[in-house]
Coordinates of C-alpha atoms in Angstrom, one line a residue:
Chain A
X160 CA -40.0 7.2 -11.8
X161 CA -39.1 10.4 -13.1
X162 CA -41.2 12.5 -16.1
X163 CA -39.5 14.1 -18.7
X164 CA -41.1 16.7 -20.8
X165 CA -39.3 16.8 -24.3
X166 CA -40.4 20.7 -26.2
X167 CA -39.2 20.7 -29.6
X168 CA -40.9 21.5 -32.9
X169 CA -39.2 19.1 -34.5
X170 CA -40.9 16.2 -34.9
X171 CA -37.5 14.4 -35.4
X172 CA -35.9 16.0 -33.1
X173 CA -38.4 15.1 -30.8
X174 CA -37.8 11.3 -32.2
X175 CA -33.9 11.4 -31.9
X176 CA -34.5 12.9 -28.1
X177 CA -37.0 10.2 -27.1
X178 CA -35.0 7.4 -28.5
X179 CA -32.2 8.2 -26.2
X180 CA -34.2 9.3 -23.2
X181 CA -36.5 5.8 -23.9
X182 CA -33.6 3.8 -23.3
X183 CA -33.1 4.4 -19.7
X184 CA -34.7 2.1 -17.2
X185 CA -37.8 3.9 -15.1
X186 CA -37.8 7.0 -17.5
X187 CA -41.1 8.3 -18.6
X188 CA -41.0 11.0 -21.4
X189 CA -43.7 13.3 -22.1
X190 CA -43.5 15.6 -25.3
X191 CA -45.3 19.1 -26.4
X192 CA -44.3 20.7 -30.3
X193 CA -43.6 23.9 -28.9
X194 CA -44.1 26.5 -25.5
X195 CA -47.6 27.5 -24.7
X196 CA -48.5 23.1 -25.3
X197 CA -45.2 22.7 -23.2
X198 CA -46.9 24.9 -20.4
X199 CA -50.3 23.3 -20.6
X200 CA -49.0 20.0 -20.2
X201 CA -46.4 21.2 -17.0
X202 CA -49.7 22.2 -15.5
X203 CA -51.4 19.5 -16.1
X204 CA -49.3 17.1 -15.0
X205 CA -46.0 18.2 -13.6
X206 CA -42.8 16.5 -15.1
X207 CA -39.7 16.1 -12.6
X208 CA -37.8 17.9 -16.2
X209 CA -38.4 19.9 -19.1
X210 CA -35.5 19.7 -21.6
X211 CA -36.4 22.1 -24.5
X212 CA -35.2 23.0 -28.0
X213 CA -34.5 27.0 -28.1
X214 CA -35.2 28.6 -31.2
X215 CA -39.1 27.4 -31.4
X216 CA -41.8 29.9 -32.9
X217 CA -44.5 31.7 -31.2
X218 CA -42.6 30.8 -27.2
X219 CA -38.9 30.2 -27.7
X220 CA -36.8 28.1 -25.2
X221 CA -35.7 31.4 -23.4
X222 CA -39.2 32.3 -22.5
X223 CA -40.2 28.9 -21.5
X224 CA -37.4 28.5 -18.9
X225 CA -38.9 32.4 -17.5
X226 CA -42.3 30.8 -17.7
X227 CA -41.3 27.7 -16.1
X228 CA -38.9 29.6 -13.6
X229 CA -42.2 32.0 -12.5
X230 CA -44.7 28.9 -12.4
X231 CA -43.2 26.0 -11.2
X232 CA -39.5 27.1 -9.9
X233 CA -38.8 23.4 -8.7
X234 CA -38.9 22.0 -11.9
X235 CA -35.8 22.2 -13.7
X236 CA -34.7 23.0 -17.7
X237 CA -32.2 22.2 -19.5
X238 CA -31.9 23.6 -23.1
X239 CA -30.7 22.1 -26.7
X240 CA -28.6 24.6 -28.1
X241 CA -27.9 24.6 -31.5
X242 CA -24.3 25.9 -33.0
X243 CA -24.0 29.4 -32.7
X244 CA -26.3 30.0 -29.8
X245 CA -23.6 29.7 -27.1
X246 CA -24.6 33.5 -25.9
X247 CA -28.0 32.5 -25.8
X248 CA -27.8 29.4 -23.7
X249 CA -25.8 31.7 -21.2
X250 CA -28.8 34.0 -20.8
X251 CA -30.7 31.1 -19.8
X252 CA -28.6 30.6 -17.5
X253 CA -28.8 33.6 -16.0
X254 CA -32.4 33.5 -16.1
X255 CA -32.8 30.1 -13.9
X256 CA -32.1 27.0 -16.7
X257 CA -30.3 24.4 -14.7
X258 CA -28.2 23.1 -17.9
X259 CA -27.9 23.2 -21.5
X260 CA -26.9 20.5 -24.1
X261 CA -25.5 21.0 -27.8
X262 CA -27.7 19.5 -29.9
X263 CA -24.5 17.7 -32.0
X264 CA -23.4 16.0 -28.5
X265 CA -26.8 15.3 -27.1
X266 CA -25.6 11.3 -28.0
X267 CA -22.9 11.5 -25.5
X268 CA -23.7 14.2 -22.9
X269 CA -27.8 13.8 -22.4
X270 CA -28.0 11.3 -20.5
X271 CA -25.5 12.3 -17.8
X272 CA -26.4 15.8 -17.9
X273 CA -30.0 14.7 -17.0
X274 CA -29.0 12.3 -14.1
X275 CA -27.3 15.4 -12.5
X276 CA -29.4 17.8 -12.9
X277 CA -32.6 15.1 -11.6
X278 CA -29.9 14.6 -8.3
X279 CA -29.8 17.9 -7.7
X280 CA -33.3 19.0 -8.0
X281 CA -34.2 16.0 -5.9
X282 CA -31.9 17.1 -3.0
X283 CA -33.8 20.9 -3.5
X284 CA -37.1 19.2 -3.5
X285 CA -36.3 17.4 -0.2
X286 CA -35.0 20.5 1.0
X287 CA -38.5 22.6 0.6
X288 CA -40.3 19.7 2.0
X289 CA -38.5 19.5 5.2
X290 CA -38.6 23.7 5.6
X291 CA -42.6 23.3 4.4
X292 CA -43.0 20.7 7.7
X293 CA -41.4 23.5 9.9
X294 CA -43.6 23.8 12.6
X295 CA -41.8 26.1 15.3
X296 CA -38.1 27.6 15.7
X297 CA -36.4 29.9 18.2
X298 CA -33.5 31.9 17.4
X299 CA -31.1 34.1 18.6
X300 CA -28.9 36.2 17.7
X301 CA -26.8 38.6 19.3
X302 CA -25.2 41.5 16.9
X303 CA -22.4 43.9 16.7
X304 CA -22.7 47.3 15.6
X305 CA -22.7 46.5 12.3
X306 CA -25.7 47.8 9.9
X307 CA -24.7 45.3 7.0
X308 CA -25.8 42.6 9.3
X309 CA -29.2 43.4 9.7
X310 CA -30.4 43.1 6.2
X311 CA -29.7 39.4 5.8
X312 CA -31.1 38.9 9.2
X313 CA -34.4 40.3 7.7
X314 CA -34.4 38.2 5.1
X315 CA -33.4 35.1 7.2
X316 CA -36.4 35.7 9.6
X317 CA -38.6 36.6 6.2
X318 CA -37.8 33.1 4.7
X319 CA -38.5 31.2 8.5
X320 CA -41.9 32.8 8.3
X321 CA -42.6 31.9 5.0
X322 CA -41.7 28.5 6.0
X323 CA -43.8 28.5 9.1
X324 CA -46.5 29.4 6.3
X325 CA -47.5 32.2 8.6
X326 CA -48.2 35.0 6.7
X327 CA -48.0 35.6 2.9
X328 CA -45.9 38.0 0.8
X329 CA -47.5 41.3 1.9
X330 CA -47.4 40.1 5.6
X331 CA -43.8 39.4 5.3
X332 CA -42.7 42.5 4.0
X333 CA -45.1 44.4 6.6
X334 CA -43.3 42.6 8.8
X335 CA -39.6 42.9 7.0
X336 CA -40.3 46.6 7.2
X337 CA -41.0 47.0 10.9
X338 CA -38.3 44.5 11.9
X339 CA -35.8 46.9 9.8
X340 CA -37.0 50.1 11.8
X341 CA -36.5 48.5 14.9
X342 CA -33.2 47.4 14.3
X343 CA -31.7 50.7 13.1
X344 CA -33.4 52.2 16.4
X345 CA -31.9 50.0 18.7
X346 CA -28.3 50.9 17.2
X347 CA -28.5 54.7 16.0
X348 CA -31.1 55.6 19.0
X349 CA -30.2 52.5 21.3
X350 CA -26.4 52.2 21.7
X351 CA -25.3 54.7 20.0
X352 CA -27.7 57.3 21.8
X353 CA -28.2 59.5 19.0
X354 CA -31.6 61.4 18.6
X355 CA -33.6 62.9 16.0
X356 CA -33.4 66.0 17.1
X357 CA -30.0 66.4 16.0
X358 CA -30.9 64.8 12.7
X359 CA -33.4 67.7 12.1
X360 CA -31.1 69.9 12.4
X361 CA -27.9 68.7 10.9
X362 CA -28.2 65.3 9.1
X363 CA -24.5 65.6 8.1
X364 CA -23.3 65.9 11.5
X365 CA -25.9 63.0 12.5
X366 CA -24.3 60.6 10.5
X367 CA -21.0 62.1 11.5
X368 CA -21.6 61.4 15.1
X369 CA -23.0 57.6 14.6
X370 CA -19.8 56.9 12.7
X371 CA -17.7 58.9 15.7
X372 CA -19.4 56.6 18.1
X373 CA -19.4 53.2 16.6
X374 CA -15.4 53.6 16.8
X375 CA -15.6 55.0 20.6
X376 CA -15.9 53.0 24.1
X377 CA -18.5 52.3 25.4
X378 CA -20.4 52.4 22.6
X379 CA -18.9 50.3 20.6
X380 CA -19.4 47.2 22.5
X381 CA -22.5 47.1 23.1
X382 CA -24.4 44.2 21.3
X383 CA -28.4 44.3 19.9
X384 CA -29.8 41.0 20.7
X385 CA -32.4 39.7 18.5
X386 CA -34.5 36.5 20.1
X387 CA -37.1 35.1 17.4
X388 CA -40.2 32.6 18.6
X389 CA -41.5 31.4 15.4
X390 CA -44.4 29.1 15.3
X391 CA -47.6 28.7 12.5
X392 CA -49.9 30.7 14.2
X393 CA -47.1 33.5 16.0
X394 CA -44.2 35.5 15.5
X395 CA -43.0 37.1 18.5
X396 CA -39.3 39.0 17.7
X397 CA -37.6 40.6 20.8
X398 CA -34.9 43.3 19.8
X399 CA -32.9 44.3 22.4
X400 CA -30.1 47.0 22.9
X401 CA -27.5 48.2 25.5
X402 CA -28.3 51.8 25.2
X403 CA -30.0 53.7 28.1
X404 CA -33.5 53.1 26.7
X405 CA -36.4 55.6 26.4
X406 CA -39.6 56.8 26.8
X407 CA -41.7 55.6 23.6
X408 CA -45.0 57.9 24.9
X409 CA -42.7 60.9 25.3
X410 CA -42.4 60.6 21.2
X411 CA -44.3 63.2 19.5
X412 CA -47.5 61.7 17.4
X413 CA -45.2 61.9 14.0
X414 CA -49.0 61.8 12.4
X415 CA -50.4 64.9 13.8
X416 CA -50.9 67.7 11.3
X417 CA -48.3 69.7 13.4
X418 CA -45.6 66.9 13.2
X419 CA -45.8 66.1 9.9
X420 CA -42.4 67.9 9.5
X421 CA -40.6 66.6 11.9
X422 CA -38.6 63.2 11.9
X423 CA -39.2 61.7 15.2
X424 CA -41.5 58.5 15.5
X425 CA -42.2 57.6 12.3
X426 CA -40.3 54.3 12.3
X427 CA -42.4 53.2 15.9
X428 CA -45.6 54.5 13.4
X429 CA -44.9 51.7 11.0
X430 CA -43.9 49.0 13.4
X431 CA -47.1 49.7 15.6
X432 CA -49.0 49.4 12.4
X433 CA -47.3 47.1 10.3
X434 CA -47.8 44.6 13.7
X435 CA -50.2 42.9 16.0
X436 CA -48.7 44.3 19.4
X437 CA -45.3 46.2 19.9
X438 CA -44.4 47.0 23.6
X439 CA -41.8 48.3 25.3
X440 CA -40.1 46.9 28.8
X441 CA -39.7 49.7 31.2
X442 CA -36.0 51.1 30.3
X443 CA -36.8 51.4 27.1
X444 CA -34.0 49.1 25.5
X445 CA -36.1 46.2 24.5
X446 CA -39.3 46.2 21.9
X447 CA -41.4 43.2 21.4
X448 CA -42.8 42.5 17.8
X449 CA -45.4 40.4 17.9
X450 CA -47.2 39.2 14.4
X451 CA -50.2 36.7 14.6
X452 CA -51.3 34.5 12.0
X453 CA -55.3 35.8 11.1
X454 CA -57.6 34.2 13.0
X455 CA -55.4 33.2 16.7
X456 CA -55.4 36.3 18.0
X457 CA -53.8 35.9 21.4
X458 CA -52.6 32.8 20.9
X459 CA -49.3 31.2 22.2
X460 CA -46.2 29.9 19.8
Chain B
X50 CA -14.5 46.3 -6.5
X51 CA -18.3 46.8 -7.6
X52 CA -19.7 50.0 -7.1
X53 CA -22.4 51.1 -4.8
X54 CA -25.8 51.0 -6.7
X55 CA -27.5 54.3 -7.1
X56 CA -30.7 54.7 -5.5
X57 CA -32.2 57.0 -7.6
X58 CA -32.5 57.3 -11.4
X59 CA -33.2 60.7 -12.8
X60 CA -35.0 61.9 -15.2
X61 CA -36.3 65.4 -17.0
X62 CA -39.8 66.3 -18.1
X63 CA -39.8 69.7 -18.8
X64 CA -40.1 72.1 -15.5
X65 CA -40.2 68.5 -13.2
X66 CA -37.4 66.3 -12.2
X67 CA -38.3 62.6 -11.7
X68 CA -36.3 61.1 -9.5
X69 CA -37.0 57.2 -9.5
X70 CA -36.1 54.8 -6.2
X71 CA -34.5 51.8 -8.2
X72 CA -34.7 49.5 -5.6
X73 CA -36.4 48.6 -2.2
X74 CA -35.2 50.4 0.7
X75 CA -36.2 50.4 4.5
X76 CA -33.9 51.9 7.1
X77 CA -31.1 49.5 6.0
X78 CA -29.5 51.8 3.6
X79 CA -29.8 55.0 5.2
X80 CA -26.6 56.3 4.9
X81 CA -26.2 55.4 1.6
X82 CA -29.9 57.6 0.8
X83 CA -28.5 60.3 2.9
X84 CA -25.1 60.1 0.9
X85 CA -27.1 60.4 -3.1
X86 CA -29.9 62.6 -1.2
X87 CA -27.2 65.9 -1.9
X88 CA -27.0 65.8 -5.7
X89 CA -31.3 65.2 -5.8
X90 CA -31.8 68.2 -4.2
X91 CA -28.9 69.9 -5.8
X92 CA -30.7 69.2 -9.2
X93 CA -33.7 71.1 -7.2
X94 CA -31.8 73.7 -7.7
X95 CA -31.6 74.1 -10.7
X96 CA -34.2 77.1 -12.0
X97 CA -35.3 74.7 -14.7
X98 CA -36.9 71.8 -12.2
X99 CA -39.3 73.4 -10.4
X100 CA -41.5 70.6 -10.2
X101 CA -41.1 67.0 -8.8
X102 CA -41.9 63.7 -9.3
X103 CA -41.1 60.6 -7.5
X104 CA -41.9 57.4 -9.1
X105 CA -42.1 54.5 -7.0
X106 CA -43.0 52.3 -9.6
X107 CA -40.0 49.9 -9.0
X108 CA -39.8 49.0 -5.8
X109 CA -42.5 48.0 -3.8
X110 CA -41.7 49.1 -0.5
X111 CA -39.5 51.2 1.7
X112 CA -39.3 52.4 5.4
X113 CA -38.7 56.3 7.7
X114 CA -35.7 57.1 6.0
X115 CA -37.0 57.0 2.3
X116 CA -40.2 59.3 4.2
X117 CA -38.0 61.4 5.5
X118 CA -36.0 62.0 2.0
X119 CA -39.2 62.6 0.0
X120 CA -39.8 65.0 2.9
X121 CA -36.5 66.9 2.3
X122 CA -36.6 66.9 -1.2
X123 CA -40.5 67.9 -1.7
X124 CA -39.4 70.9 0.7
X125 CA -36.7 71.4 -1.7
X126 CA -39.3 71.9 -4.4
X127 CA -41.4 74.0 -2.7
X128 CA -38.8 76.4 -1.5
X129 CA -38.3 77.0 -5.0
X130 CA -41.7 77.2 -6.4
X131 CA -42.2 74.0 -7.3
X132 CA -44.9 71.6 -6.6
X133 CA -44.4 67.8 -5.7
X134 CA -46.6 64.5 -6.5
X135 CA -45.8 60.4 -6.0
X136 CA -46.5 58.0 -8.3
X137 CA -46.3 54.2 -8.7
X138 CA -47.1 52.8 -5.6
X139 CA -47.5 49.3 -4.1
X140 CA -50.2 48.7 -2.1
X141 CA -47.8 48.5 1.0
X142 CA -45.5 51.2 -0.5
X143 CA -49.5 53.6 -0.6
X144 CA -49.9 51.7 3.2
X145 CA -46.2 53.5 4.2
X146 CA -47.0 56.8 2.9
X147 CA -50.7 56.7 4.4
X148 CA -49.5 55.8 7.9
X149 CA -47.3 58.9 7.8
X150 CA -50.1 60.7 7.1
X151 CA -48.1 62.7 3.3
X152 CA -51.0 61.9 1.5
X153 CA -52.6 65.0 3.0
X154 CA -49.6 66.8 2.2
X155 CA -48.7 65.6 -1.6
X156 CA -51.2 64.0 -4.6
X157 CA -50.5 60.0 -4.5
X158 CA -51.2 59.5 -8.1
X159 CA -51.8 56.2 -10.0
X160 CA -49.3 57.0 -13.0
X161 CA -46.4 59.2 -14.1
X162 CA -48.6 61.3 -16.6
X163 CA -51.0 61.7 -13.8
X164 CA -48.2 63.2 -11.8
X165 CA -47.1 65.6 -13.8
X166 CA -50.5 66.5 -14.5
X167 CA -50.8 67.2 -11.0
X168 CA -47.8 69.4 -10.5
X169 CA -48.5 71.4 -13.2
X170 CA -51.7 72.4 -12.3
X171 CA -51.4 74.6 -9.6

C-alpha cells in the first residue's frame, strides 16, 4: 500500500490534492504544511512519494527535492508547478525531482503521473535490494590500450564494493585511487615500456613516445587484464600486463628525503598504502591488490 | 562537440597565483594535467606571481600525477623567488600528500587565508 506525503501550504490545496489522491484504491496520503514538517515526517515514517507545492516559505519545493535527494535518494518527488514556473520545475529536474505536475491539470494528469513514477521507483527499489544481497562476484576483464577505459572500470569495481558493503566511502576511494595507479602502470610502464626516467627529463617527449607506441607493433596489442574476486569480507584485484615486467625493490624509496624530487614510485607508495597487501609475481607484469574488510584479516573471498 | 574541462581554475591575490584543481583526478587524466600544466607555470612566470597557492578545496582526492604537478609547479615558484603552500584538503587528499612525504617540503594549511599567510611570511 503505497504512502504519499502531500507538502503544501495551502490548506486547500492540500484538500483539492487529497481528494484526488483519496480516491484511489490502497493509497494512503500523509500531509506536512510546508518543508522542514515535510522532512520530519519523511524521517519518521518514510512515504514511497513526496509530491510538493514549490513556491512555500521558509523551505521551498526546490530545496526539498535537494533535501530529499541527499537524505533519502529512493524516495521520489514530483512537484506542483504553478503557471509561470516552467524554468523552475526544470531545475528540479536537474536536481533529482522524478516529475512535475501543473497545478491547473493536476485533475487529469496526477493520477497517472503518480502511478509511473511509483513503477519506476519500485523497479529501482528492487534493483538496490538485489545489489544490497550481493554476497560475492568475479570479474574479468581484459583491456586494450585505451586510458578512457579505465576510469569507468574504477567506478564499476567502486560501486561492486559498495554493494558487497565492504568498505565505506573513504575505503573506496583509497582503494579507487590505488586501482587507478596500477592501471596507468601496467600500460605506460607495462606495455608500453616507458619509464620515469625519461619523464624527468622530458615530460613532453614522454607523452610523445606513449602516443608513438600505442600506434606501433608490438605494443599495441598487448592487452591489461584485470581479474576481480569480490566478496564481503575481501577484495583481491589482479592487474596484469604484457610488458616485460620489473623489478618493484629496484624502485627508489620515492619517500626518502633524497627522492623527494624525483618521480619514480610514488604510484606503488599509494597502492602499498592505500591497501592490505600488494605483491608482485616474479616478471614483474602482474600486481595483486588485496583490500580486507576490518576485522578478517587474512581471510579468504 | 563539448570541450575538455579545465583542471585548474586560476586566481590572483596579490604576489600569489592560486591555482584551484576543479575536479578529482588520479592518474586517469594525466595527459590532460600535463597538457593545462604549461600555461600554470607559464603564469609562474610572470614577475608579479611569485607566490603560490594550491587549493584543493574541491576535490577530495587525486593520485602521482597531480603530486608530481604540484611538484613542477612549486619548483616553478621557487625558481623565481616565490614560496608555495596547499590548502583545502580531504582527509584522503592530506593522506596522499603525507604518504609522499611534501608535507615536509611545503605548509599543508587548513584555509586559503592561512595560505597566503604562509607564503608571505618568509
Amino acid at each position: 500500500m503505497p504512502t504519499i506525503l502531500v507538502v503544501d501550504d495551502s490548506p486547500v490545496d492540500r484538500l483539492l490534492v487529497g481528494g484526488l489522491l483519496e480516491k484511489e484504491p490502497g493509497w494512503e496520503v500523509a500531509y506536512a504544511s510546508q518543508g522542514v514538517e515535510a522532512l520530519a515526517v519523511i524521517a519518521a515514517r518514510p512515504p514511497d512519494l513526496v509530491l510538493t507545492d514549490l513556491v512555500m516559505p521558509e523551505m521551498d519545493g526546490l530545496e526539498l527535492v535537494s533535501a530529499v535527494r541527499s537524505r533519502h535518494p529512493l524516495i521520489p518527488v514530483i512537484l506542483m508547478t504553478s503557471k509561470g514556473s516552467e524554468e523552475t520545475a526544470t531545475r528540479a529536474l536537474q536536481q533529482g525531482a522524478a516529475s512535475y505536475v501543473p497545478k491547473r491539470l493536476l485533475a487529469n494528469e496526477l493520477l497517472d503521473t503518480i502511478h509511473w513514477v511509483l513503477s519506476v521507483s519500485g523497479q529501482q527499489r528492487s534493483h538496490e535490494r538485489l545489489l544490497g544481497s550481493l554476497s560475492r562476484c568475479e570479474l574479468y576483464f581484459e583491456l586494450e590500450n585505451d586510458r578512457g577505459l579505465f576510469a569507468p572500470l574504477v567506478g564499476f569495481l567502486q560501486d561492486s564494493l559498495a554493494n558487497l558493503g565492504l568498505c565505506g566511502e573513504t575505503e573506496r576511494i583509497r582503494v579507487g585511487v590505488a586501482l587507478e595507479e596500477a592501471l596507468v602502470n601496467a600500460l605506460d610502464h607495462g606495455n608500453l615500456e616507458t619509464n620515469s626516467a625519461l619523464r624527468e627529463q622530458d615530460f613532453q617527449g614522454y607523452y610523445r613516445l606513449l602516443q608513438e607506441r600505442a600506434r606501433k607493433l608490438p605494443y599495441r596489442e598487448r592487452r591489461i587484464r584485470v581479474e576481480a574476486q569480490m566478496s564481503r569480507n575481501e577484495a583481491r584485484i589482479v592487474v596484469r600486463d604484457e610488458g616485460p615486467g620489473f623489478d618493484p625493490a629496484a624502485l627508489p624509496d620515492p619517500a626518502a628525503p633524497a627522492n623527494l624530487e624525483k618521480i619514480s614510485g610514488r604510484g606503488l607508495l599509494l597502492m602499498r598504502t592505500f591497501m592490505d597487501e600488494v605483491t608482485y609475481n616474479a616478471r614483474g607484469n602482474e600486481v595483486t591488490l588485496v583490500k580486507r574488510c576490518p576485522g578478517t584479516k587474512g581471510t579468504k573471498p | 562537440m563539448t570541450a575538455p574541462r579545465k583542471i585548474f581554475d586560476l586566481e590572483r591575490d596579490g604576489d600569489a597565483l592560486i591555482a584551484v584543481p576543479l575536479r578529482n583526478l588520479g592518474s586517469l587524466a594525466e595527459e590532460e594535467l600535463q597538457a593545462e600544466l604549461p600555461e600554470l607555470l607559464q603564469a609562474l612566470h610572470q614577475p608579479d606571481a611569485r607566490h603560490l597557492v594550491l587549493d584543493f578545496s574541491r576535490i577530495s582526492y587525486f593520485g602521482s600525477s597531480m603530486l608530481e604537478a604540484v611538484r613542477r609547479l612549486a619548483r616553478r615558484a621557487h625558481e623565481h623567488g616565490g614560496r608555495t603552500a596547499l590548502c583545502g584538503l580531504s582527509p584522503v587528499a592530506r593522506e596522499i600528500l603525507e604518504i609522499a612525504r611534501f608535507d615536509t617540503l611545503w605548509p599543508l594549511c587548513e584555509t586559503r587565508e592561512e595560505a597566503l599567510a604562509a607564503v608571505r611570511k618568509g
